C-alpha positions as CSV (number, residue, x, y, z in Angstrom):
1,X,-27.9,-6.0,25.4
2,X,-24.8,-4.1,26.5
3,X,-23.4,-1.4,24.2
4,X,-19.9,0.1,24.7
5,X,-19.1,3.3,22.9
6,X,-15.6,4.6,22.4
7,X,-15.6,8.4,22.0
8,X,-18.3,11.0,22.6
9,X,-19.2,14.3,20.8
10,X,-21.1,14.1,17.5
11,X,-20.8,10.4,16.9
12,X,-20.7,8.6,20.2
13,X,-23.1,10.7,22.2
14,X,-25.6,10.9,19.3
15,X,-25.5,7.1,19.0
16,X,-26.0,6.6,22.7
17,X,-29.1,8.8,22.8
18,X,-30.6,7.1,19.7
19,X,-30.0,3.6,21.2
20,X,-31.7,4.6,24.4
21,X,-34.7,6.1,22.6
22,X,-35.1,2.8,20.7
23,X,-34.5,0.5,23.7
24,X,-34.9,1.9,27.2
25,X,-33.6,-1.3,28.7
26,X,-30.2,-1.1,26.8
27,X,-27.1,-0.9,29.0
28,X,-24.8,1.7,27.6
29,X,-21.3,2.7,28.6
30,X,-19.4,5.6,27.0
31,X,-15.6,5.8,27.4
32,X,-14.2,9.3,26.5
33,X,-10.5,10.0,27.1
34,X,-11.2,13.7,27.4
35,X,-13.1,15.6,30.0
36,X,-16.1,16.5,27.8
37,X,-18.8,14.3,26.3
38,X,-20.7,16.7,24.0
39,X,-19.4,20.1,22.9
40,X,-19.5,22.4,19.8
41,X,-16.3,21.8,17.9
42,X,-17.3,24.2,15.2
43,X,-17.9,27.0,17.8
44,X,-14.3,27.0,19.1
45,X,-12.9,29.6,16.7
46,X,-15.8,32.0,17.6
47,X,-15.1,31.6,21.3
48,X,-11.5,32.6,20.7
49,X,-12.7,35.6,18.7
50,X,-15.1,36.6,21.5
51,X,-18.2,36.2,19.3
52,X,-19.2,33.5,21.8
53,X,-18.3,35.1,25.2
54,X,-19.4,32.4,27.6
55,X,-17.3,29.2,27.5
56,X,-20.2,27.2,29.0
57,X,-22.2,27.8,25.8
58,X,-19.9,25.5,24.0
59,X,-21.2,22.5,25.9
60,X,-24.3,20.8,24.6
61,X,-24.4,18.4,27.5
62,X,-22.2,17.7,30.5
63,X,-21.3,14.1,31.4
64,X,-23.7,14.3,34.4
65,X,-26.7,15.8,32.5
66,X,-26.3,13.4,29.6
67,X,-25.9,10.4,31.9
68,X,-29.0,11.4,33.9
69,X,-31.2,12.1,30.9
70,X,-30.5,8.9,29.0
71,X,-29.5,6.7,31.9
72,X,-26.1,6.1,30.3
73,X,-22.8,5.4,32.2
74,X,-20.5,8.2,31.0
75,X,-16.9,7.6,31.8
76,X,-14.8,10.7,30.9
77,X,-11.0,10.7,31.4
78,X,-11.1,6.9,30.6
79,X,-9.1,5.9,27.6
80,X,-9.7,2.6,25.8
81,X,-6.2,1.2,25.1
82,X,-7.2,-2.1,23.4
83,X,-10.1,-4.0,21.9
84,X,-10.1,-7.7,22.7
85,X,-12.4,-9.1,20.0
86,X,-11.9,-12.8,21.0
87,X,-13.3,-12.0,24.5
88,X,-15.6,-9.2,23.4
89,X,-14.0,-6.8,26.0
90,X,-12.2,-3.5,25.9
91,X,-9.2,-2.6,28.0
92,X,-9.6,0.8,29.7
93,X,-7.2,3.0,31.5
94,X,-8.6,5.4,34.1
95,X,-6.6,8.6,33.5
96,X,-7.4,9.9,36.9
97,X,-5.7,7.1,38.9
98,X,-3.8,5.2,36.2
99,X,-5.6,1.9,36.9
100,X,-6.6,-0.4,34.1
101,X,-9.7,-2.7,33.8
102,X,-11.7,-4.6,31.2
103,X,-15.3,-3.9,30.2
104,X,-17.4,-6.5,28.3
105,X,-19.7,-5.6,25.4
106,X,-22.3,-7.3,23.2
107,X,-22.0,-4.5,20.6
108,X,-19.2,-2.0,20.3
109,X,-19.2,1.4,18.6
110,X,-16.0,3.2,17.6
111,X,-16.2,7.0,17.4
112,X,-12.6,8.1,18.2
113,X,-12.6,10.9,15.6
114,X,-9.6,12.2,13.8
115,X,-6.2,13.6,14.8
116,X,-4.6,16.8,13.5
117,X,-1.7,16.2,11.1
118,X,1.5,17.4,12.7
119,X,4.3,17.8,10.2
120,X,7.7,16.3,11.0
121,X,9.7,19.5,10.6
122,X,12.5,21.0,12.6
123,X,11.4,23.1,15.6
124,X,7.9,21.5,15.7
125,X,8.2,21.3,19.6
126,X,8.8,25.0,20.1
127,X,6.4,27.0,22.2
128,X,3.4,28.8,20.7
129,X,2.7,26.3,18.0
130,X,-1.0,25.2,18.2
131,X,-3.6,23.0,16.7
132,X,-7.4,23.4,17.2
133,X,-9.3,20.1,17.4
134,X,-10.9,20.1,20.8
135,X,-11.7,22.0,24.0
136,X,-8.3,21.4,25.5
137,X,-6.6,22.9,22.3
138,X,-9.0,25.8,22.5
139,X,-8.2,26.4,26.2
140,X,-4.5,26.3,25.5
141,X,-4.7,28.9,22.7
142,X,-6.9,31.1,25.0
143,X,-4.5,30.9,27.9
144,X,-1.1,31.0,26.1
145,X,-1.9,33.2,23.0
146,X,-5.2,35.1,23.4
147,X,-5.0,36.2,27.1
148,X,-1.3,37.0,26.7
149,X,-1.6,38.8,23.4
150,X,0.6,41.9,23.2
151,X,0.2,45.0,21.0
152,X,1.0,44.3,17.4
153,X,0.9,40.6,17.9
154,X,1.1,38.4,14.8
155,X,-0.1,34.9,13.9
156,X,0.7,32.6,11.0
157,X,-2.0,30.1,10.0
158,X,-0.5,27.1,8.2
159,X,-3.2,25.8,6.0
160,X,-6.0,27.7,4.1
161,X,-8.9,25.4,4.7
162,X,-12.2,26.3,6.3
163,X,-11.0,26.0,9.9
164,X,-7.8,27.9,9.1
165,X,-9.7,30.8,7.6
166,X,-12.3,30.9,10.4
167,X,-9.4,31.2,12.8
168,X,-7.8,33.9,10.6
169,X,-11.0,35.9,11.0
170,X,-11.4,35.4,14.7
171,X,-7.8,36.1,15.6
172,X,-7.8,39.2,13.4
173,X,-10.9,40.3,15.2
174,X,-9.2,40.4,18.6
175,X,-6.1,42.2,17.2
176,X,-3.7,39.7,15.6
177,X,-1.9,40.6,12.4
178,X,-2.6,37.4,10.3
179,X,-0.6,35.7,7.5
180,X,-2.2,32.6,5.9
181,X,0.2,30.1,4.3
182,X,-1.2,27.5,1.8
183,X,1.0,25.0,-0.1
184,X,-1.6,24.5,-2.9
185,X,-2.0,27.1,-5.6
186,X,-5.1,28.5,-3.9
187,X,-6.9,28.6,-0.6
188,X,-10.0,26.5,0.2
189,X,-9.0,23.5,-1.9
190,X,-12.6,22.1,-1.8
191,X,-13.4,25.1,-4.0
192,X,-12.0,25.6,-7.5
193,X,-9.6,28.5,-8.1
194,X,-12.3,30.7,-9.7
195,X,-14.2,30.7,-6.4
196,X,-11.3,30.6,-4.0
197,X,-9.7,33.7,-5.7
198,X,-12.7,35.8,-4.5
199,X,-12.1,34.7,-0.9
200,X,-8.3,35.4,-1.3
201,X,-9.0,38.9,-2.6
202,X,-11.4,39.6,0.3
203,X,-8.9,38.4,2.8
204,X,-6.3,40.8,1.4
205,X,-8.8,43.6,1.5
206,X,-9.4,42.9,5.2
207,X,-5.6,43.2,5.8
208,X,-4.7,39.5,5.9
209,X,-1.6,38.5,4.1
210,X,-2.0,35.4,1.9
211,X,0.8,33.2,0.7
212,X,0.1,30.3,-1.7
213,X,2.2,27.8,-3.5
214,X,4.5,27.7,-0.5
215,X,4.6,25.2,2.3
216,X,6.0,24.9,5.8
217,X,9.7,23.9,6.0
218,X,10.6,24.5,9.7
219,X,10.1,26.5,12.9
220,X,12.9,28.3,14.7
221,X,13.5,30.4,17.8
222,X,14.4,34.0,16.8
223,X,15.3,35.8,20.0
224,X,12.1,34.8,21.7
225,X,9.9,35.1,18.7
226,X,8.7,32.1,16.7
227,X,10.1,31.9,13.2
228,X,8.2,30.2,10.5
229,X,10.4,29.1,7.6
230,X,8.7,28.4,4.3
231,X,9.9,26.1,1.5
232,X,11.4,29.0,-0.5
233,X,13.3,30.1,2.7
234,X,10.9,33.0,3.4
235,X,11.1,33.7,7.1
236,X,7.9,34.9,9.0
237,X,8.4,36.0,12.5
238,X,5.3,35.7,14.7
239,X,3.9,35.4,18.2
240,X,1.9,32.2,17.5
241,X,1.4,29.7,14.7
242,X,-1.6,27.5,14.1
243,X,-1.3,24.2,12.3
244,X,-4.4,23.7,10.2
245,X,-3.1,21.4,7.4
246,X,-5.7,18.7,7.8
247,X,-6.6,15.7,9.9
248,X,-6.2,11.9,9.7
249,X,-8.6,9.2,10.9
250,X,-7.8,7.8,14.4
251,X,-7.6,4.1,13.5
252,X,-5.0,2.8,16.0
253,X,-7.4,0.7,18.1
254,X,-9.2,-0.6,15.0
255,X,-5.9,-1.6,13.3
256,X,-4.4,-3.2,16.4
257,X,-7.4,-5.5,16.9
258,X,-7.4,-6.5,13.2
259,X,-10.3,-4.6,11.7
260,X,-10.0,-3.8,8.0
261,X,-8.4,-0.4,7.3
262,X,-9.0,0.8,3.7
263,X,-7.3,2.6,0.9
264,X,-8.2,6.0,2.4
265,X,-6.7,5.0,5.7
266,X,-10.1,4.9,7.5
267,X,-11.9,2.0,9.1
268,X,-13.9,0.2,6.4
269,X,-17.6,0.0,7.1
270,X,-20.6,-1.3,5.1
271,X,-23.9,0.5,4.4
272,X,-25.0,-0.3,8.0
273,X,-21.9,1.3,9.5
274,X,-20.6,-2.2,10.4
275,X,-16.9,-2.9,10.4
276,X,-15.3,-6.2,9.3
277,X,-16.4,-7.5,12.7
278,X,-20.2,-7.9,12.8
279,X,-20.3,-6.9,16.5
280,X,-18.3,-3.7,16.0
281,X,-19.6,-0.5,14.3
282,X,-17.8,2.7,13.5
283,X,-18.8,6.3,12.7
284,X,-17.5,9.8,12.1
285,X,-14.0,11.0,11.2
286,X,-12.5,7.6,11.7
287,X,-14.3,5.8,8.8
288,X,-14.1,5.6,5.1
289,X,-17.0,4.9,2.8
290,X,-17.5,5.0,-1.0
291,X,-18.1,8.5,-2.4
292,X,-21.7,8.6,-3.9
293,X,-20.3,10.0,-7.2
294,X,-16.9,8.5,-7.7
295,X,-17.5,5.2,-5.8
296,X,-14.0,5.5,-4.5
297,X,-13.1,5.1,-0.7
298,X,-13.5,8.5,0.9
299,X,-13.0,10.0,4.4
300,X,-15.2,12.8,5.4
301,X,-14.4,15.1,8.3
302,X,-17.7,16.9,8.9
303,X,-20.1,17.0,11.9
304,X,-23.3,16.6,9.8
305,X,-22.4,13.2,8.3
306,X,-21.1,12.1,11.7
307,X,-24.4,12.7,13.3
308,X,-26.2,11.0,10.5
309,X,-23.9,8.0,10.7
310,X,-24.4,7.8,14.4
311,X,-28.2,7.6,14.0
312,X,-27.8,4.9,11.3
313,X,-25.3,2.8,13.3
314,X,-27.4,3.0,16.5
315,X,-30.5,1.9,14.7
316,X,-28.7,-1.1,13.1
317,X,-27.1,-2.0,16.4
318,X,-30.6,-2.3,17.9
319,X,-32.4,-3.6,14.8
320,X,-29.8,-5.3,12.4
321,X,-29.7,-4.0,8.8
322,X,-32.7,-1.8,9.2
323,X,-31.2,1.5,8.0
324,X,-28.7,2.2,5.2
325,X,-26.1,5.0,4.8
326,X,-25.9,6.7,1.4
327,X,-22.5,8.3,1.8
328,X,-21.4,12.0,2.0
329,X,-20.7,14.5,-0.8
330,X,-19.0,16.9,1.7
331,X,-21.4,19.8,1.8
332,X,-19.6,22.5,3.8
333,X,-19.9,26.2,4.5
334,X,-17.8,28.8,6.3
335,X,-18.1,32.5,7.3
336,X,-14.9,34.4,6.2
337,X,-15.1,38.0,7.4
338,X,-18.0,39.5,5.3
339,X,-18.2,36.6,2.9
340,X,-19.7,33.1,3.0
341,X,-18.1,30.4,1.1
342,X,-19.7,27.0,0.5
343,X,-19.3,23.9,-1.6
344,X,-20.9,20.5,-2.3
345,X,-20.0,17.5,-4.4
346,X,-16.8,17.4,-6.5
347,X,-14.6,20.2,-7.6
348,X,-12.8,20.3,-10.9
349,X,-9.6,19.1,-9.3
350,X,-11.5,16.1,-7.7
351,X,-13.2,15.3,-11.0
352,X,-9.9,15.3,-12.8
353,X,-8.3,13.1,-10.2
354,X,-11.3,10.6,-10.6
355,X,-11.1,10.7,-14.4
356,X,-14.7,12.0,-14.7
357,X,-15.6,14.1,-17.7
358,X,-17.2,17.4,-16.8
359,X,-18.3,20.9,-17.9
360,X,-18.4,24.0,-15.9
361,X,-20.5,27.2,-15.8
362,X,-19.8,30.3,-13.7
363,X,-22.5,32.9,-13.0
364,X,-22.8,36.0,-10.8
365,X,-26.5,36.5,-10.1
366,X,-27.9,38.8,-7.4
367,X,-28.8,37.0,-4.1
368,X,-32.3,38.4,-4.4
369,X,-34.1,40.9,-6.6
370,X,-31.5,43.3,-7.9
371,X,-33.7,46.3,-7.4
372,X,-34.2,45.5,-3.7
373,X,-31.5,47.0,-1.4
374,X,-28.7,44.6,-0.5
375,X,-28.9,42.4,-3.6
376,X,-25.1,41.7,-3.8
377,X,-24.0,39.1,-6.3
378,X,-23.5,35.5,-5.5
379,X,-20.5,33.9,-7.4
380,X,-21.6,30.4,-8.3
381,X,-19.8,27.6,-10.1
382,X,-21.7,24.5,-11.3
383,X,-19.8,21.3,-12.4
384,X,-21.9,18.8,-14.4
385,X,-21.7,15.9,-16.8
386,X,-21.6,17.1,-20.4
387,X,-23.3,13.9,-21.6
388,X,-26.2,13.4,-19.2
389,X,-26.4,16.8,-17.4
390,X,-26.0,15.1,-14.0
391,X,-24.7,17.6,-11.4
392,X,-21.3,16.7,-10.0
393,X,-20.7,19.6,-7.7
394,X,-21.1,23.3,-7.0
395,X,-19.5,26.2,-5.1
396,X,-20.6,29.6,-4.2
397,X,-19.3,32.8,-2.5
398,X,-21.2,35.8,-1.5
399,X,-22.5,38.0,1.4
400,X,-26.0,36.5,1.7
401,X,-28.0,33.5,0.5
402,X,-25.0,31.3,-0.3
403,X,-26.0,28.5,2.0
404,X,-29.5,28.3,0.6
405,X,-28.2,27.9,-3.0
406,X,-25.6,25.2,-2.1
407,X,-28.1,23.3,0.1
408,X,-30.6,23.1,-2.8
409,X,-27.9,21.8,-5.1
410,X,-26.6,19.3,-2.5
411,X,-30.1,17.8,-2.2
412,X,-30.2,17.3,-5.9
413,X,-26.7,15.7,-6.1
414,X,-27.7,13.2,-3.3
415,X,-30.6,12.2,-5.5
416,X,-28.5,12.1,-8.7
417,X,-30.2,15.2,-10.0
418,X,-29.4,17.0,-13.2
419,X,-29.1,20.5,-14.5
420,X,-32.6,20.1,-15.9
421,X,-33.9,19.5,-12.4
422,X,-32.4,22.9,-11.5
423,X,-34.3,24.5,-14.4
424,X,-37.6,23.1,-13.3
425,X,-37.1,23.7,-9.6
426,X,-39.3,26.0,-7.6
427,X,-38.3,28.6,-5.0
428,X,-40.1,30.9,-2.7
429,X,-39.9,34.4,-4.2
430,X,-40.3,37.9,-2.8
431,X,-37.9,40.7,-3.5
432,X,-36.1,40.6,-0.1
433,X,-35.4,36.9,-0.4
434,X,-34.9,35.7,-3.9
435,X,-35.3,36.6,-7.6
436,X,-38.1,35.3,-9.8
437,X,-35.4,33.3,-11.5
438,X,-33.4,32.0,-8.5
439,X,-29.6,31.7,-8.7
440,X,-29.7,27.9,-8.8
441,X,-32.4,28.0,-11.4
442,X,-30.4,30.5,-13.5
443,X,-27.3,28.2,-13.1
444,X,-29.4,25.3,-14.5
445,X,-30.5,27.5,-17.5
446,X,-27.0,28.5,-18.4
447,X,-25.8,24.9,-18.1
448,X,-28.7,23.8,-20.2
449,X,-27.6,26.2,-23.0
450,X,-24.1,24.8,-22.8
451,X,-25.5,21.3,-22.9
452,X,-27.5,22.1,-26.0
453,X,-24.4,23.7,-27.7
454,X,-26.2,27.0,-27.9
455,X,-23.0,28.5,-26.4
456,X,-19.5,27.3,-26.0
457,X,-17.8,28.4,-22.7
458,X,-14.1,29.0,-22.4
459,X,-12.3,29.2,-19.1
460,X,-9.8,31.8,-18.1
461,X,-6.8,29.5,-18.2
462,X,-7.8,28.3,-21.7
463,X,-8.1,31.9,-22.8
464,X,-4.7,32.7,-21.4
465,X,-3.2,29.9,-23.4
466,X,-4.7,31.3,-26.6
467,X,-3.5,34.9,-25.8
468,X,0.1,33.5,-25.5
469,X,-0.3,32.8,-29.3
470,X,-2.8,35.4,-30.4
471,X,-2.5,35.4,-34.2
472,X,-5.6,33.2,-34.9
473,X,-8.1,34.7,-32.4
474,X,-10.5,37.6,-32.0
475,X,-11.0,38.8,-28.4
476,X,-14.1,40.9,-28.3
477,X,-15.1,43.0,-25.3
478,X,-18.8,43.6,-25.8
479,X,-19.3,46.0,-22.9
480,X,-19.9,49.7,-23.2
481,X,-17.0,51.9,-24.1
482,X,-16.6,53.3,-20.6
483,X,-16.4,49.8,-19.1
484,X,-13.8,48.9,-21.8
485,X,-11.7,51.9,-21.0
486,X,-11.7,51.1,-17.3
487,X,-9.8,47.9,-17.9
488,X,-9.9,44.9,-20.2
489,X,-8.1,41.8,-21.4
490,X,-4.9,42.3,-23.4
491,X,-5.6,42.3,-27.1
492,X,-9.3,42.8,-26.8
493,X,-11.2,45.1,-29.2
494,X,-14.4,46.8,-28.1
495,X,-17.6,46.0,-30.0
496,X,-20.5,47.1,-27.7
497,X,-23.3,44.6,-27.7
498,X,-26.0,47.1,-28.8
499,X,-23.9,48.0,-31.9
500,X,-22.4,44.6,-32.8
501,X,-24.9,43.7,-35.5
502,X,-23.8,46.8,-37.5
503,X,-20.1,46.0,-37.0
504,X,-20.0,42.3,-38.0
505,X,-18.1,43.0,-41.2
506,X,-15.2,44.4,-39.2
507,X,-14.7,41.1,-37.3
508,X,-12.7,38.4,-39.1
509,X,-15.0,35.5,-39.4
510,X,-12.2,32.9,-40.1
511,X,-10.7,33.2,-36.6
512,X,-11.6,31.7,-33.3
513,X,-13.7,34.4,-31.6
514,X,-13.9,34.9,-27.8
515,X,-16.5,37.3,-26.5
516,X,-16.8,38.5,-23.0
517,X,-18.7,41.0,-20.8
518,X,-18.7,41.7,-17.0
519,X,-20.6,38.6,-15.8
520,X,-21.4,36.5,-18.9
521,X,-25.0,37.3,-19.9
522,X,-24.2,39.9,-22.5
523,X,-21.4,37.7,-23.8
524,X,-24.0,35.0,-24.3
525,X,-26.2,37.3,-26.3
526,X,-23.3,38.4,-28.4
527,X,-22.2,34.8,-29.0
528,X,-25.6,33.8,-30.2
529,X,-25.6,36.8,-32.7
530,X,-22.2,35.7,-34.0
531,X,-23.0,32.0,-34.2
532,X,-26.1,32.8,-36.3
533,X,-24.2,35.2,-38.5
534,X,-21.7,32.8,-40.0
535,X,-19.0,32.7,-37.3
536,X,-18.2,29.0,-36.8
537,X,-16.0,29.0,-33.8
538,X,-17.4,31.3,-31.1
539,X,-16.7,31.1,-27.3
540,X,-18.1,33.0,-24.3
541,X,-15.7,33.6,-21.4
542,X,-16.9,31.6,-18.5
543,X,-17.8,33.9,-15.6
544,X,-17.0,37.0,-17.7
545,X,-14.2,39.5,-16.8
546,X,-15.3,39.5,-13.2
547,X,-13.8,36.0,-12.9
548,X,-10.9,36.7,-15.2
549,X,-9.7,39.7,-13.2
550,X,-8.9,37.4,-10.3
551,X,-7.3,34.4,-12.0
552,X,-6.3,35.5,-15.6
553,X,-2.8,36.5,-16.5
554,X,-3.5,39.1,-19.2
555,X,-5.8,41.7,-17.6
556,X,-4.8,45.4,-17.9
557,X,-6.2,48.7,-16.7
C-alpha cells in the first residue's frame, strides 16, 4: 500500500509515523512545500522574545532524521499543485529546479494547514508588515524587525487573539513599545468580556496600549515609518506591524479536485477523517467537522486536535473505519505576561449565536489554600444549561493553576458532563497545590445553587441597564464600611453582612434588590437572608464588584 501525504508538521508527520508503526511495509511519501517537516509552531513567539535562544530547539525532527527513523520518503521544497483523482496521482513541482512530475497513491492524506488572513486594504504591500505562521515568517521577523530594532522601536499588533497577545508579550520583552488593536469589543474573543477584561487591564498595567472596537483601515508610508490607519482615522506610527487577525483553511487543492467544501469553508470529513473521496483523508486546520455541542460545522485551528486527527486518520487508512473522531471543543491556553488565560467549550457569544439557552456563574477562588503563600485568585467563568446542568464552556484567568482547572472542565465537557459532576469530582489536595474545595468543585457548587434557585445571579450589563432607571431597585453593598468607602457602585447603600439582619426594616421589600460584595460569596449569604425574610426579588451580582469594576459603567471611587 502506498500512502502520499501532503503537508508535514502536526498533521502529516504525525500520521506518517503512526502508519509506519502500524504497518512497517507501508510505502510513504511526504510532500512539503516548505523546508521543514516537523517544527514547534507554538514556540515561534518565544524564540523571537529570546525565551528560546537556540533556533534549532524549534525543530522536533529534520527531514533526514524523520526519514531515517520511519523509513519515509520526505520531499521538502516540493509543492503539490494538483490532485488527479481519476488517475490516483498528484502533480508535484520541485521548487528547487522547477520541474514537475506525477506521483501515484493508493491512499492520500491532506494536511496543508491554514493560511493567515491578509486584509485587502491600501498599503498592505508596504515593508515591515508581517504575519507569523511558520518558520519562514519567524525568520523574516527576526531578520527585518528584531535584529534591526532601534531604540524606542514600536510595534502594532492587529488582532487580540492568543497568538497576537503572545507576540505582544515577547516583542515587549525585547524592547518594543506595543499597541494591540482589536476590532471586537474585547480582546481574546474565545473568552467572554468578564474574563477578557482582566487580561486587558493586565496588559495596560504592563505598559501595552490596548485599542478595542476599532479595526484596520489602511497602511501608509509616513516619511519612512509605517503608518497604521484605523477605522476611526486614528493614525499609529510604528516600526513594524503584525497581522494576527485569524487564519482560513487552505482548501485550494481539495476544491480544485472536486472534494466537498463545507459551510465553514473547510474540507468536509466524516468521523474517520475521510473526505468525499474514500481514498482521500484530511486532518488539521484544513478540515471542518461538527462541533460536539452545537452540531454545527466547525473549523478548529489548534495543534492538539490536529495531532489527534492525524492518529485517527492514519489508523483508518491502515484499518478502515476502526477509530472515530469525537470533534474538538477548542480547549486553549496562553501565557500573557504574568497571567495565564484559558478557555474550553462555548463562550456566551458562541452560545447566543447558536441559539442555545445558558446560565453563567463567575467566581474568584484562590488557586490553592488561601493561607499558603502565593494563593492568588483564579477568575473563573462557567457556562451551563439551566435546564439540565450540562456544562457548555468555561474560561479562567490567573497566575497559577489555570490550565489544571480548564483541563478538568474540558474533560467533563467532552463526556457531556454536568455541574453536578463538578460538585462530586475529586482532586489531589495539599496546601501548596489546591484547596480542600477545589476551584472547579466550587464553581460546580455555585452553579448548583443557581440551578436550584437558591440564588438568582445578575450580570454586570444587566445591572447597568437597571441603574439607568433606578427608581424601582435597591442596590446593596454588603461589604464592610471601609471597603464601601474605597469605591462602590453608583446608587449603592451600605448594609454590612454581619449587621444586615438588624437592618432589614430599613430596606424597601417591594423593590428589586441587588446585593453584592467583593467576590460573590458574602453576597450569596446576604441574598439567602433576604430571600428567607420576605424579599421576593433578590439578585446577587455575578462575580461581585471585582468583575463589575472592569466591565460595569457605574463604578465610582
